[in-house]
Amino acid sequence: MKSVDNKKRVAVFASGFGSNLQALIDFQEKGKLCGEIALVFSNNDNAYALERAKKHNIKTSCFSPSDFENRLKYDLKLADLLEAEKIDLLVLAGYMLLIGKPVLENYKNRIINIHPALLPSFKGTHGIKDAFEYGVKITGVTVHFVDEGLDTGPIIFQEAVKVESKDTIESIKEKIHRVEHSIYPLAVQYYCSGRLKISGRKVIII
């Protein structure tokens, strides 16, 4: 179901600290999001992201695959939750599980993720570390739609981050996070304002 007004209802999934969630909340509170963060979900009841949401009076929900007989039942529960909350866009912000088929099917081209490397290089959960240890001179951030693969969906935004000789993995993480907090809210804004169009593997900004 779609929301009854023009404002898109956004759900944010996070498994941990939630710094990208905070960037989205800050962007929303400045009146720039063009949507509403209606739900924050975590598979981890200790996730600080849930506390961030509660501080800003955003509805939260939390359960994990271990609460269910199998992974399919977990994914079906997630799909039911999103439907009940009339969610238009699902935003992954450090959600450490792959999205299951029931949600993927219901939210085709309506799930976005942020990755701390320049895809298609350095996919997976250790993008920053893998790029740094490989010795790249340029790394960066990618915002992309989510499909059935691992970090394979159409790319919305990319921004480069220069790796200098004096950089450590910690300083690169700081650079990466600054870029993430800048471009991820913008990607959500563009989606919510109808400015993103997918054509094959390409995302056209209109």
Coordinates of C-alpha atoms in Angstrom, one line a residue:
M1 CA 0.0 0.0 0.0
K2 CA 1.1 3.5 -0.7
S3 CA 0.9 6.4 1.7
V4 CA -2.3 8.5 1.2
D5 CA -0.4 11.8 0.7
N6 CA 2.5 12.7 -1.4
K7 CA 5.1 12.4 1.3
K8 CA 7.0 9.1 1.0
R9 CA 7.2 7.0 4.1
V10 CA 10.7 5.7 4.7
A11 CA 11.9 2.8 6.8
V12 CA 15.6 2.7 7.8
F13 CA 17.2 -0.7 8.6
A14 CA 20.3 -0.6 10.8
S15 CA 22.2 -3.2 12.8
G16 CA 24.6 -1.1 14.8
F17 CA 25.6 2.5 15.6
G18 CA 23.4 4.2 13.1
S19 CA 25.5 7.2 12.1
N20 CA 23.9 7.3 8.6
L21 CA 20.5 7.1 10.3
Q22 CA 21.5 10.2 12.3
A23 CA 22.5 12.0 9.1
L24 CA 19.1 11.2 7.6
I25 CA 17.3 12.4 10.8
D26 CA 19.3 15.6 10.8
F27 CA 18.5 16.2 7.1
Q28 CA 14.8 15.5 7.8
E29 CA 14.7 17.9 10.7
K30 CA 16.1 20.7 8.5
G31 CA 13.0 20.1 6.2
K32 CA 15.1 18.7 3.3
L33 CA 14.2 15.1 3.1
C34 CA 11.0 15.3 1.0
G35 CA 9.8 12.2 2.9
E36 CA 9.2 11.0 6.5
I37 CA 11.3 8.5 8.4
A38 CA 8.3 6.5 9.6
L39 CA 10.1 3.4 11.0
V40 CA 13.6 2.3 12.2
F41 CA 14.1 -1.4 12.3
S42 CA 17.0 -3.5 13.7
N43 CA 17.8 -7.1 13.9
N44 CA 19.9 -6.3 16.9
D45 CA 18.2 -5.2 20.1
N46 CA 21.5 -3.6 21.3
A47 CA 21.8 -1.4 18.2
Y48 CA 22.3 2.3 19.1
A49 CA 20.4 3.1 16.0
L50 CA 17.2 2.3 18.0
E51 CA 18.1 4.8 20.7
R52 CA 18.7 7.4 18.0
A53 CA 15.2 6.8 16.6
K54 CA 13.6 6.9 20.1
K55 CA 15.3 10.3 20.9
H56 CA 13.5 11.7 17.8
N57 CA 10.2 10.0 18.4
I58 CA 10.5 7.7 15.4
K59 CA 8.7 4.4 15.7
T60 CA 11.0 1.4 16.1
S61 CA 10.8 -2.4 15.7
C62 CA 13.3 -5.1 16.5
F63 CA 13.5 -8.8 16.0
S64 CA 16.1 -11.2 14.6
P65 CA 16.2 -14.4 12.5
S66 CA 17.0 -16.3 15.7
D67 CA 13.5 -15.5 16.9
F68 CA 12.0 -17.5 14.1
E69 CA 11.9 -21.2 13.0
N70 CA 13.7 -20.3 9.8
R71 CA 14.9 -17.3 7.8
L72 CA 11.9 -17.3 5.5
K73 CA 9.6 -16.7 8.4
Y74 CA 11.8 -13.8 9.5
D75 CA 11.7 -12.3 6.0
L76 CA 7.9 -12.7 5.7
K77 CA 7.5 -10.9 9.1
L78 CA 9.6 -8.1 7.7
A79 CA 7.5 -7.9 4.6
D80 CA 4.3 -7.8 6.7
L81 CA 5.8 -5.0 8.9
L82 CA 6.7 -2.8 5.9
E83 CA 3.2 -3.3 4.5
A84 CA 1.5 -2.5 7.7
E85 CA 3.5 0.7 8.1
K86 CA 2.7 1.6 4.4
I87 CA 6.4 2.0 3.6
D88 CA 7.4 3.5 0.2
L89 CA 11.2 3.3 0.5
L90 CA 13.5 1.0 2.4
V91 CA 16.9 2.5 3.3
L92 CA 19.7 0.3 4.5
A93 CA 22.0 2.0 6.9
G94 CA 24.5 -0.6 8.2
Y95 CA 22.0 -3.4 8.1
M96 CA 24.2 -6.5 8.2
L97 CA 21.9 -9.1 6.7
L98 CA 21.1 -9.7 3.0
I99 CA 17.5 -8.7 2.1
G100 CA 15.3 -11.8 1.7
K101 CA 13.2 -12.6 -1.3
P102 CA 9.8 -11.6 0.2
V103 CA 11.0 -8.0 0.8
L104 CA 13.0 -7.8 -2.5
E105 CA 9.9 -8.9 -4.5
N106 CA 7.6 -6.4 -2.7
Y107 CA 10.1 -3.5 -2.9
K108 CA 11.7 -3.9 -6.3
N109 CA 13.6 -0.7 -7.1
R110 CA 12.5 0.7 -3.7
I111 CA 15.4 -0.3 -1.6
I112 CA 18.7 1.7 -1.5
N113 CA 22.0 0.9 0.2
I114 CA 25.2 2.7 0.9
H115 CA 28.6 1.0 0.4
P116 CA 32.0 2.4 1.6
A117 CA 33.9 1.8 -1.7
L118 CA 33.5 2.5 -5.4
L119 CA 31.5 -0.4 -6.7
P120 CA 31.9 -2.8 -8.4
S121 CA 35.2 -2.9 -6.6
F122 CA 35.5 -4.2 -3.0
K123 CA 32.0 -5.6 -2.5
G124 CA 30.9 -7.0 0.8
T125 CA 31.1 -6.0 4.5
H126 CA 34.8 -4.9 4.5
G127 CA 34.9 -2.4 1.7
I128 CA 37.0 0.2 3.5
K129 CA 39.6 -2.4 4.8
D130 CA 39.8 -4.3 1.5
A131 CA 40.4 -1.1 -0.5
F132 CA 42.9 0.3 1.9
E133 CA 44.9 -3.0 2.1
Y134 CA 44.8 -3.3 -1.7
G135 CA 46.7 0.0 -1.9
V136 CA 44.2 2.0 -4.0
K137 CA 44.9 5.7 -4.4
I138 CA 41.2 6.5 -4.8
T139 CA 38.4 4.9 -2.9
G140 CA 35.0 6.3 -2.1
V141 CA 31.3 5.8 -1.5
T142 CA 28.5 4.3 -3.6
V143 CA 24.8 4.7 -3.1
H144 CA 22.9 2.1 -5.1
F145 CA 19.5 0.3 -5.5
V146 CA 19.4 -3.2 -4.0
D147 CA 18.8 -6.2 -6.2
E148 CA 19.2 -10.0 -5.7
G149 CA 23.0 -9.8 -5.8
L150 CA 25.6 -8.6 -3.3
D151 CA 26.2 -4.9 -3.9
T152 CA 25.2 -5.3 -7.6
G153 CA 22.2 -3.0 -8.0
P154 CA 22.1 0.2 -10.2
I155 CA 24.2 3.0 -9.0
I156 CA 22.6 6.3 -7.9
F157 CA 25.6 8.3 -6.6
Q158 CA 29.3 7.8 -6.3
E159 CA 31.9 10.1 -4.7
A160 CA 35.6 9.6 -4.7
V161 CA 37.9 9.8 -1.6
K162 CA 41.6 10.3 -2.2
V163 CA 43.9 8.0 -0.2
E164 CA 47.1 9.9 0.7
S165 CA 50.4 8.3 1.9
K166 CA 49.8 9.6 5.4
D167 CA 46.4 8.0 5.7
T168 CA 45.6 5.2 8.1
I169 CA 42.6 3.0 7.9
E170 CA 41.0 5.1 10.7
S171 CA 41.5 8.3 8.8
I172 CA 40.1 6.8 5.7
K173 CA 37.1 5.6 7.6
E174 CA 36.5 9.2 8.8
K175 CA 36.8 10.5 5.3
I176 CA 34.4 7.8 4.0
H177 CA 31.8 8.5 6.8
R178 CA 31.8 12.3 6.0
V179 CA 31.0 11.6 2.4
E180 CA 28.3 9.0 3.4
H181 CA 26.6 11.5 5.7
S182 CA 26.6 14.0 2.8
I183 CA 25.3 12.0 -0.1
Y184 CA 23.0 9.4 1.5
P185 CA 20.4 12.0 2.6
L186 CA 20.6 13.5 -0.8
A187 CA 19.9 10.2 -2.5
V188 CA 16.8 9.7 -0.3
Q189 CA 15.7 13.2 -1.1
Y190 CA 16.0 12.5 -4.8
Y191 CA 14.0 9.3 -4.5
C192 CA 11.3 10.9 -2.4
S193 CA 11.0 13.8 -4.8
G194 CA 10.7 11.5 -7.9
R195 CA 14.0 12.5 -9.4
L196 CA 15.4 8.9 -9.9
K197 CA 14.6 6.8 -12.9
I198 CA 16.1 3.4 -13.6
S199 CA 16.9 2.5 -17.2
G200 CA 18.6 -0.9 -17.4
R201 CA 21.7 -0.7 -15.2
K202 CA 21.7 3.1 -15.2
V203 CA 20.0 5.5 -12.8
I204 CA 19.0 8.7 -14.5
I205 CA 18.6 11.8 -12.3
I206 CA 15.8 14.0 -13.6

